[in-house]
Amino acid sequence: MIAMAWPWGMGLAVAPQVVLFTAGALWFLAASLLRPGERPRAGAVNAAWPHALMMGAMAWMVAAMGSSGAMAGHGGGTGHGGHEGHAASGTGLASMSLTDTGPSVASALLAVALTAIGLVWLARAFDLARAQVPAPAGGPAPAGTDTTAALDPACHAVMALGMAVMFALFA
């Protein structure tokens, strides 16, 4: 996903990326159904759907970039299965744009959905960080205190919000 933001990433083949991201989306859903852990299946699916949506969104973005001329001033890839091509005036994500209304609306909706998901995770991270037992002044946290509980939702929030920015720029 990070490669998409760099000019050299536009030279990567589309099909393997779409297959990878689609498989990832399906894996999150299947894993939540087959191995729900200590949660009920509905709870496991509820926890997995944002991850599946993010993977599916990436598959959609790669496909849209490869088929609709997402780079300004260009009409799709070079015919070699890649989504390369850069405008003379700029390269990378800053010059990406969709030309058709449907994909632009889809990209905007995904940006909104990813922003919402990211804000929910960010709020969860803040709540967990606030709920942690504070360490004594200048000392370590009491034994058994999980001082990293907020990092997991914070990392998810950063990923979702970063993707939202990419989709907003893509719209």
Short mmCIF file of N, CA, C and O in Angstrom, two decimals, residues 49-145:
data_model
loop_
_atom_site.label_atom_id
_atom_site.label_comp_id
_atom_site.label_asym_id
_atom_site.label_seq_id
_atom_site.Cartn_x
_atom_site.Cartn_y
_atom_site.Cartn_z
N TRP A 49 -14.82 -6.70 10.08
CA TRP A 49 -15.30 -6.02 8.87
C TRP A 49 -14.51 -4.76 8.53
O TRP A 49 -14.30 -4.49 7.35
N PRO A 50 -14.04 -3.95 9.50
CA PRO A 50 -13.25 -2.79 9.07
C PRO A 50 -11.96 -3.19 8.35
O PRO A 50 -11.56 -2.54 7.38
N HIS A 51 -11.34 -4.26 8.81
CA HIS A 51 -10.12 -4.73 8.16
C HIS A 51 -10.42 -5.24 6.75
O HIS A 51 -9.67 -4.97 5.80
N ALA A 52 -11.53 -5.97 6.62
CA ALA A 52 -11.93 -6.47 5.31
C ALA A 52 -12.27 -5.31 4.37
O ALA A 52 -11.91 -5.33 3.19
N LEU A 53 -12.95 -4.30 4.90
CA LEU A 53 -13.28 -3.12 4.09
C LEU A 53 -12.01 -2.42 3.62
O LEU A 53 -11.90 -2.02 2.45
N MET A 54 -11.04 -2.29 4.51
CA MET A 54 -9.79 -1.62 4.12
C MET A 54 -9.05 -2.41 3.04
O MET A 54 -8.53 -1.81 2.09
N MET A 55 -9.01 -3.71 3.16
CA MET A 55 -8.34 -4.53 2.14
C MET A 55 -9.10 -4.46 0.82
O MET A 55 -8.51 -4.34 -0.25
N GLY A 56 -10.43 -4.55 0.90
CA GLY A 56 -11.24 -4.44 -0.31
C GLY A 56 -11.10 -3.07 -0.97
O GLY A 56 -11.06 -2.96 -2.20
N ALA A 57 -11.00 -2.04 -0.15
CA ALA A 57 -10.81 -0.69 -0.68
C ALA A 57 -9.48 -0.58 -1.43
O ALA A 57 -9.40 0.07 -2.48
N MET A 58 -8.46 -1.23 -0.91
CA MET A 58 -7.17 -1.19 -1.59
C MET A 58 -7.23 -1.94 -2.91
O MET A 58 -6.66 -1.50 -3.92
N ALA A 59 -7.93 -3.07 -2.93
CA ALA A 59 -8.10 -3.81 -4.19
C ALA A 59 -8.83 -2.94 -5.20
O ALA A 59 -8.44 -2.88 -6.37
N TRP A 60 -9.87 -2.23 -4.76
CA TRP A 60 -10.62 -1.35 -5.65
C TRP A 60 -9.72 -0.22 -6.17
O TRP A 60 -9.76 0.10 -7.36
N MET A 61 -8.93 0.37 -5.29
CA MET A 61 -8.08 1.48 -5.71
C MET A 61 -7.06 1.04 -6.75
O MET A 61 -6.84 1.72 -7.75
N VAL A 62 -6.43 -0.09 -6.52
CA VAL A 62 -5.44 -0.59 -7.49
C VAL A 62 -6.10 -0.84 -8.84
O VAL A 62 -5.58 -0.45 -9.89
N ALA A 63 -7.27 -1.48 -8.82
CA ALA A 63 -7.98 -1.76 -10.07
C ALA A 63 -8.39 -0.46 -10.75
O ALA A 63 -8.27 -0.33 -11.98
N ALA A 64 -8.88 0.50 -9.99
CA ALA A 64 -9.31 1.77 -10.57
C ALA A 64 -8.13 2.54 -11.15
O ALA A 64 -8.24 3.14 -12.23
N MET A 65 -7.00 2.49 -10.48
CA MET A 65 -5.80 3.16 -10.99
C MET A 65 -5.34 2.53 -12.29
O MET A 65 -4.90 3.21 -13.20
N GLY A 66 -5.45 1.21 -12.37
CA GLY A 66 -4.97 0.50 -13.55
C GLY A 66 -5.88 0.60 -14.74
O GLY A 66 -5.44 0.48 -15.88
N SER A 67 -7.18 0.84 -14.50
CA SER A 67 -8.12 0.79 -15.62
C SER A 67 -8.69 2.12 -16.05
O SER A 67 -9.22 2.22 -17.14
N SER A 68 -8.58 3.15 -15.22
CA SER A 68 -9.27 4.38 -15.58
C SER A 68 -8.36 5.57 -15.84
O SER A 68 -8.84 6.68 -15.91
N GLY A 69 -7.07 5.35 -15.96
CA GLY A 69 -6.19 6.49 -16.20
C GLY A 69 -6.12 7.39 -14.99
O GLY A 69 -6.35 8.59 -15.09
N ALA A 70 -5.87 6.83 -13.83
CA ALA A 70 -5.90 7.58 -12.60
C ALA A 70 -4.82 8.63 -12.50
O ALA A 70 -4.93 9.56 -11.73
N MET A 71 -3.78 8.50 -13.23
CA MET A 71 -2.73 9.51 -13.19
C MET A 71 -3.09 10.63 -14.14
O MET A 71 -3.49 10.39 -15.27
N ALA A 72 -2.98 11.83 -13.67
CA ALA A 72 -3.38 12.99 -14.47
C ALA A 72 -2.67 13.01 -15.81
O ALA A 72 -1.46 12.84 -15.89
N GLY A 73 -3.43 13.20 -16.85
CA GLY A 73 -2.85 13.33 -18.18
C GLY A 73 -2.56 12.01 -18.86
O GLY A 73 -1.96 11.99 -19.91
N HIS A 74 -2.98 10.90 -18.27
CA HIS A 74 -2.70 9.61 -18.86
C HIS A 74 -3.95 8.78 -18.93
O HIS A 74 -4.88 8.95 -18.17
N GLY A 75 -3.97 7.82 -19.80
CA GLY A 75 -5.10 6.94 -19.96
C GLY A 75 -4.78 5.53 -19.55
O GLY A 75 -4.66 4.66 -20.37
N GLY A 76 -4.61 5.29 -18.27
CA GLY A 76 -4.37 3.93 -17.78
C GLY A 76 -2.92 3.53 -17.86
O GLY A 76 -2.03 4.35 -18.02
N GLY A 77 -2.72 2.23 -17.77
CA GLY A 77 -1.36 1.68 -17.77
C GLY A 77 -0.78 1.63 -19.17
O GLY A 77 -1.34 2.16 -20.12
N THR A 78 0.34 0.98 -19.28
CA THR A 78 1.04 0.92 -20.56
C THR A 78 0.71 -0.33 -21.34
O THR A 78 1.31 -0.59 -22.36
N GLY A 79 -0.21 -1.12 -20.82
CA GLY A 79 -0.54 -2.36 -21.50
C GLY A 79 0.30 -3.52 -21.02
O GLY A 79 0.18 -4.62 -21.50
N HIS A 80 1.17 -3.28 -20.06
CA HIS A 80 2.04 -4.34 -19.53
C HIS A 80 1.54 -4.83 -18.18
O HIS A 80 2.28 -5.43 -17.44
N GLY A 81 0.27 -4.55 -17.85
CA GLY A 81 -0.28 -5.00 -16.58
C GLY A 81 0.05 -4.10 -15.42
O GLY A 81 -0.25 -4.41 -14.29
N GLY A 82 0.65 -2.96 -15.65
CA GLY A 82 1.01 -2.05 -14.57
C GLY A 82 0.12 -0.85 -14.57
O GLY A 82 -0.68 -0.64 -15.46
N HIS A 83 0.25 -0.03 -13.53
CA HIS A 83 -0.50 1.21 -13.50
C HIS A 83 0.49 2.36 -13.45
O HIS A 83 0.36 3.30 -12.69
N GLU A 84 1.50 2.27 -14.32
CA GLU A 84 2.51 3.30 -14.37
C GLU A 84 2.05 4.47 -15.22
O GLU A 84 1.08 4.39 -15.93
N GLY A 85 2.76 5.53 -15.16
CA GLY A 85 2.45 6.72 -15.94
C GLY A 85 2.40 7.91 -15.01
O GLY A 85 1.71 7.88 -14.00
N HIS A 86 3.11 8.94 -15.33
CA HIS A 86 3.16 10.13 -14.49
C HIS A 86 3.05 11.35 -15.38
O HIS A 86 3.59 11.40 -16.46
N ALA A 87 2.35 12.35 -14.87
CA ALA A 87 2.23 13.60 -15.61
C ALA A 87 3.55 14.34 -15.55
O ALA A 87 4.30 14.23 -14.59
N ALA A 88 3.81 15.10 -16.56
CA ALA A 88 5.06 15.86 -16.58
C ALA A 88 5.10 16.89 -15.46
O ALA A 88 6.15 17.24 -14.96
N SER A 89 3.92 17.36 -15.04
CA SER A 89 3.88 18.40 -14.02
C SER A 89 3.97 17.85 -12.61
O SER A 89 4.12 18.61 -11.66
N GLY A 90 3.84 16.55 -12.41
CA GLY A 90 3.90 16.00 -11.06
C GLY A 90 3.91 14.50 -11.10
O GLY A 90 3.57 13.88 -12.09
N THR A 91 4.32 13.92 -9.99
CA THR A 91 4.35 12.47 -9.90
C THR A 91 3.71 12.04 -8.60
O THR A 91 3.53 12.82 -7.69
N GLY A 92 3.39 10.77 -8.53
CA GLY A 92 2.91 10.19 -7.29
C GLY A 92 1.48 10.54 -6.97
O GLY A 92 0.69 10.95 -7.81
N LEU A 93 1.14 10.41 -5.70
CA LEU A 93 -0.22 10.54 -5.24
C LEU A 93 -0.80 11.93 -5.47
O LEU A 93 -1.98 12.07 -5.72
N ALA A 94 0.02 12.95 -5.41
CA ALA A 94 -0.48 14.31 -5.56
C ALA A 94 -1.11 14.54 -6.93
O ALA A 94 -1.98 15.39 -7.07
N SER A 95 -0.72 13.81 -7.95
CA SER A 95 -1.27 14.03 -9.28
C SER A 95 -2.32 12.99 -9.66
O SER A 95 -2.78 12.98 -10.77
N MET A 96 -2.71 12.12 -8.71
CA MET A 96 -3.70 11.10 -9.00
C MET A 96 -5.09 11.72 -9.00
O MET A 96 -5.42 12.54 -8.17
N SER A 97 -5.91 11.32 -9.95
CA SER A 97 -7.30 11.73 -9.95
C SER A 97 -8.09 10.80 -10.85
O SER A 97 -7.55 10.25 -11.80
N LEU A 98 -9.35 10.65 -10.54
CA LEU A 98 -10.24 9.84 -11.36
C LEU A 98 -11.00 10.78 -12.29
O LEU A 98 -11.32 11.90 -11.92
N THR A 99 -11.29 10.32 -13.49
CA THR A 99 -11.96 11.17 -14.45
C THR A 99 -13.45 10.89 -14.53
O THR A 99 -14.21 11.77 -14.90
N ASP A 100 -13.91 9.70 -14.19
CA ASP A 100 -15.32 9.36 -14.27
C ASP A 100 -16.03 9.65 -12.94
O ASP A 100 -15.43 9.53 -11.87
N THR A 101 -17.30 10.01 -13.02
CA THR A 101 -18.06 10.37 -11.83
C THR A 101 -18.24 9.18 -10.89
O THR A 101 -18.07 9.33 -9.68
N GLY A 102 -18.59 8.01 -11.41
CA GLY A 102 -18.84 6.84 -10.56
C GLY A 102 -17.65 6.48 -9.68
O GLY A 102 -17.81 6.39 -8.45
N PRO A 103 -16.48 6.29 -10.27
CA PRO A 103 -15.31 5.98 -9.42
C PRO A 103 -14.95 7.12 -8.47
O PRO A 103 -14.50 6.86 -7.35
N SER A 104 -15.17 8.36 -8.88
CA SER A 104 -14.88 9.48 -7.98
C SER A 104 -15.80 9.46 -6.77
O SER A 104 -15.36 9.70 -5.64
N VAL A 105 -17.08 9.18 -7.00
CA VAL A 105 -18.03 9.09 -5.90
C VAL A 105 -17.68 7.91 -5.00
O VAL A 105 -17.70 8.02 -3.77
N ALA A 106 -17.34 6.77 -5.59
CA ALA A 106 -16.95 5.60 -4.80
C ALA A 106 -15.72 5.92 -3.95
O ALA A 106 -15.67 5.55 -2.77
N SER A 107 -14.77 6.61 -4.52
CA SER A 107 -13.56 6.97 -3.78
C SER A 107 -13.90 7.92 -2.63
O SER A 107 -13.37 7.77 -1.52
N ALA A 108 -14.77 8.87 -2.88
CA ALA A 108 -15.18 9.80 -1.82
C ALA A 108 -15.92 9.08 -0.70
O ALA A 108 -15.68 9.34 0.49
N LEU A 109 -16.79 8.13 -1.05
CA LEU A 109 -17.52 7.36 -0.04
C LEU A 109 -16.56 6.50 0.78
O LEU A 109 -16.71 6.38 2.00
N LEU A 110 -15.58 5.91 0.10
CA LEU A 110 -14.58 5.13 0.84
C LEU A 110 -13.76 6.03 1.76
O LEU A 110 -13.42 5.63 2.88
N ALA A 111 -13.45 7.24 1.31
CA ALA A 111 -12.71 8.18 2.17
C ALA A 111 -13.52 8.50 3.42
O ALA A 111 -12.97 8.54 4.53
N VAL A 112 -14.82 8.72 3.27
CA VAL A 112 -15.68 9.01 4.42
C VAL A 112 -15.75 7.81 5.35
O VAL A 112 -15.62 7.95 6.57
N ALA A 113 -15.95 6.62 4.78
CA ALA A 113 -16.04 5.40 5.60
C ALA A 113 -14.74 5.14 6.35
O ALA A 113 -14.75 4.82 7.55
N LEU A 114 -13.62 5.31 5.67
CA LEU A 114 -12.32 5.08 6.31
C LEU A 114 -12.04 6.13 7.39
O LEU A 114 -11.43 5.83 8.42
N THR A 115 -12.49 7.36 7.16
CA THR A 115 -12.34 8.40 8.18
C THR A 115 -13.14 8.02 9.42
O THR A 115 -12.64 8.14 10.55
N ALA A 116 -14.37 7.57 9.22
CA ALA A 116 -15.20 7.17 10.36
C ALA A 116 -14.57 6.01 11.12
O ALA A 116 -14.51 6.03 12.36
N ILE A 117 -14.11 5.01 10.40
CA ILE A 117 -13.46 3.87 11.04
C ILE A 117 -12.22 4.33 11.82
O ILE A 117 -12.00 3.92 12.96
N GLY A 118 -11.42 5.18 11.20
CA GLY A 118 -10.22 5.68 11.86
C GLY A 118 -10.53 6.47 13.11
O GLY A 118 -9.84 6.34 14.13
N LEU A 119 -11.58 7.29 13.07
CA LEU A 119 -11.94 8.08 14.25
C LEU A 119 -12.47 7.19 15.38
O LEU A 119 -12.20 7.46 16.56
N VAL A 120 -13.20 6.13 15.03
CA VAL A 120 -13.66 5.19 16.06
C VAL A 120 -12.46 4.53 16.73
O VAL A 120 -12.40 4.43 17.96
N TRP A 121 -11.52 4.06 15.92
CA TRP A 121 -10.34 3.44 16.50
C TRP A 121 -9.51 4.45 17.32
O TRP A 121 -8.97 4.11 18.36
N LEU A 122 -9.42 5.67 16.85
CA LEU A 122 -8.67 6.69 17.59
C LEU A 122 -9.33 6.97 18.94
O LEU A 122 -8.65 7.08 19.97
N ALA A 123 -10.66 7.07 18.95
CA ALA A 123 -11.38 7.28 20.21
C ALA A 123 -11.14 6.11 21.16
O ALA A 123 -10.93 6.30 22.36
N ARG A 124 -11.15 4.88 20.62
CA ARG A 124 -10.89 3.69 21.44
C ARG A 124 -9.48 3.74 22.02
O ARG A 124 -9.26 3.41 23.19
N ALA A 125 -8.51 4.17 21.21
CA ALA A 125 -7.13 4.27 21.70
C ALA A 125 -7.03 5.29 22.83
O ALA A 125 -6.36 5.05 23.84
N PHE A 126 -7.68 6.44 22.65
CA PHE A 126 -7.66 7.46 23.71
C PHE A 126 -8.33 6.93 24.98
O PHE A 126 -7.83 7.17 26.09
N ASP A 127 -9.45 6.25 24.84
CA ASP A 127 -10.14 5.69 26.01
C ASP A 127 -9.26 4.68 26.75
O ASP A 127 -9.18 4.70 27.97
N LEU A 128 -8.60 3.81 25.99
CA LEU A 128 -7.72 2.82 26.62
C LEU A 128 -6.52 3.48 27.28
O LEU A 128 -6.11 3.07 28.37
N ALA A 129 -5.96 4.47 26.65
CA ALA A 129 -4.80 5.17 27.23
C ALA A 129 -5.21 5.90 28.52
O ALA A 129 -4.46 5.90 29.50
N ARG A 130 -6.37 6.50 28.51
CA ARG A 130 -6.85 7.22 29.68
C ARG A 130 -7.17 6.28 30.82
O ARG A 130 -7.01 6.63 31.99
N ALA A 131 -7.62 5.06 30.51
CA ALA A 131 -8.02 4.10 31.53
C ALA A 131 -6.83 3.39 32.17
O ALA A 131 -6.99 2.74 33.21
N GLN A 132 -5.67 3.49 31.58
CA GLN A 132 -4.50 2.81 32.14
C GLN A 132 -4.12 3.43 33.47
O GLN A 132 -4.25 4.63 33.68
N VAL A 133 -3.64 2.58 34.35
CA VAL A 133 -3.21 3.04 35.66
C VAL A 133 -1.96 3.88 35.47
O VAL A 133 -0.98 3.41 34.88
N PRO A 134 -1.97 5.12 35.93
CA PRO A 134 -0.77 5.94 35.75
C PRO A 134 0.39 5.42 36.61
O PRO A 134 0.20 4.92 37.70
N ALA A 135 1.57 5.53 36.05
CA ALA A 135 2.77 5.12 36.78
C ALA A 135 3.06 6.15 37.87
O ALA A 135 2.76 7.33 37.71
N PRO A 136 3.62 5.70 38.99
CA PRO A 136 4.03 6.66 40.01
C PRO A 136 5.03 7.64 39.40
O PRO A 136 5.75 7.31 38.46
N ALA A 137 5.04 8.84 39.93
CA ALA A 137 5.91 9.89 39.38
C ALA A 137 7.34 9.39 39.27
O ALA A 137 7.97 9.04 40.26
N GLY A 138 7.83 9.33 38.03
CA GLY A 138 9.21 8.96 37.78
C GLY A 138 9.49 7.47 37.88
O GLY A 138 10.62 7.05 37.69
N GLY A 139 8.49 6.67 38.16
CA GLY A 139 8.74 5.24 38.33
C GLY A 139 8.05 4.41 37.27
O GLY A 139 7.29 4.92 36.47
N PRO A 140 8.33 3.12 37.28
CA PRO A 140 7.69 2.23 36.30
C PRO A 140 6.22 2.00 36.67
O PRO A 140 5.82 2.21 37.80
N ALA A 141 5.48 1.54 35.71
CA ALA A 141 4.07 1.21 35.95
C ALA A 141 4.00 0.02 36.89
O ALA A 141 4.91 -0.81 36.92
N PRO A 142 2.94 -0.07 37.66
CA PRO A 142 2.79 -1.23 38.56
C PRO A 142 2.84 -2.54 37.78
O PRO A 142 2.44 -2.61 36.63
N ALA A 143 3.33 -3.58 38.44
CA ALA A 143 3.44 -4.90 37.80
C ALA A 143 2.07 -5.36 37.31
O ALA A 143 1.07 -5.16 37.98
N GLY A 144 2.07 -5.94 36.13
CA GLY A 144 0.83 -6.45 35.56
C GLY A 144 0.02 -5.41 34.80
O GLY A 144 -1.00 -5.73 34.23
N THR A 145 0.46 -4.17 34.77
CA THR A 145 -0.26 -3.12 34.05
C THR A 145 0.10 -3.20 32.57
O THR A 145 1.27 -3.23 32.22
#
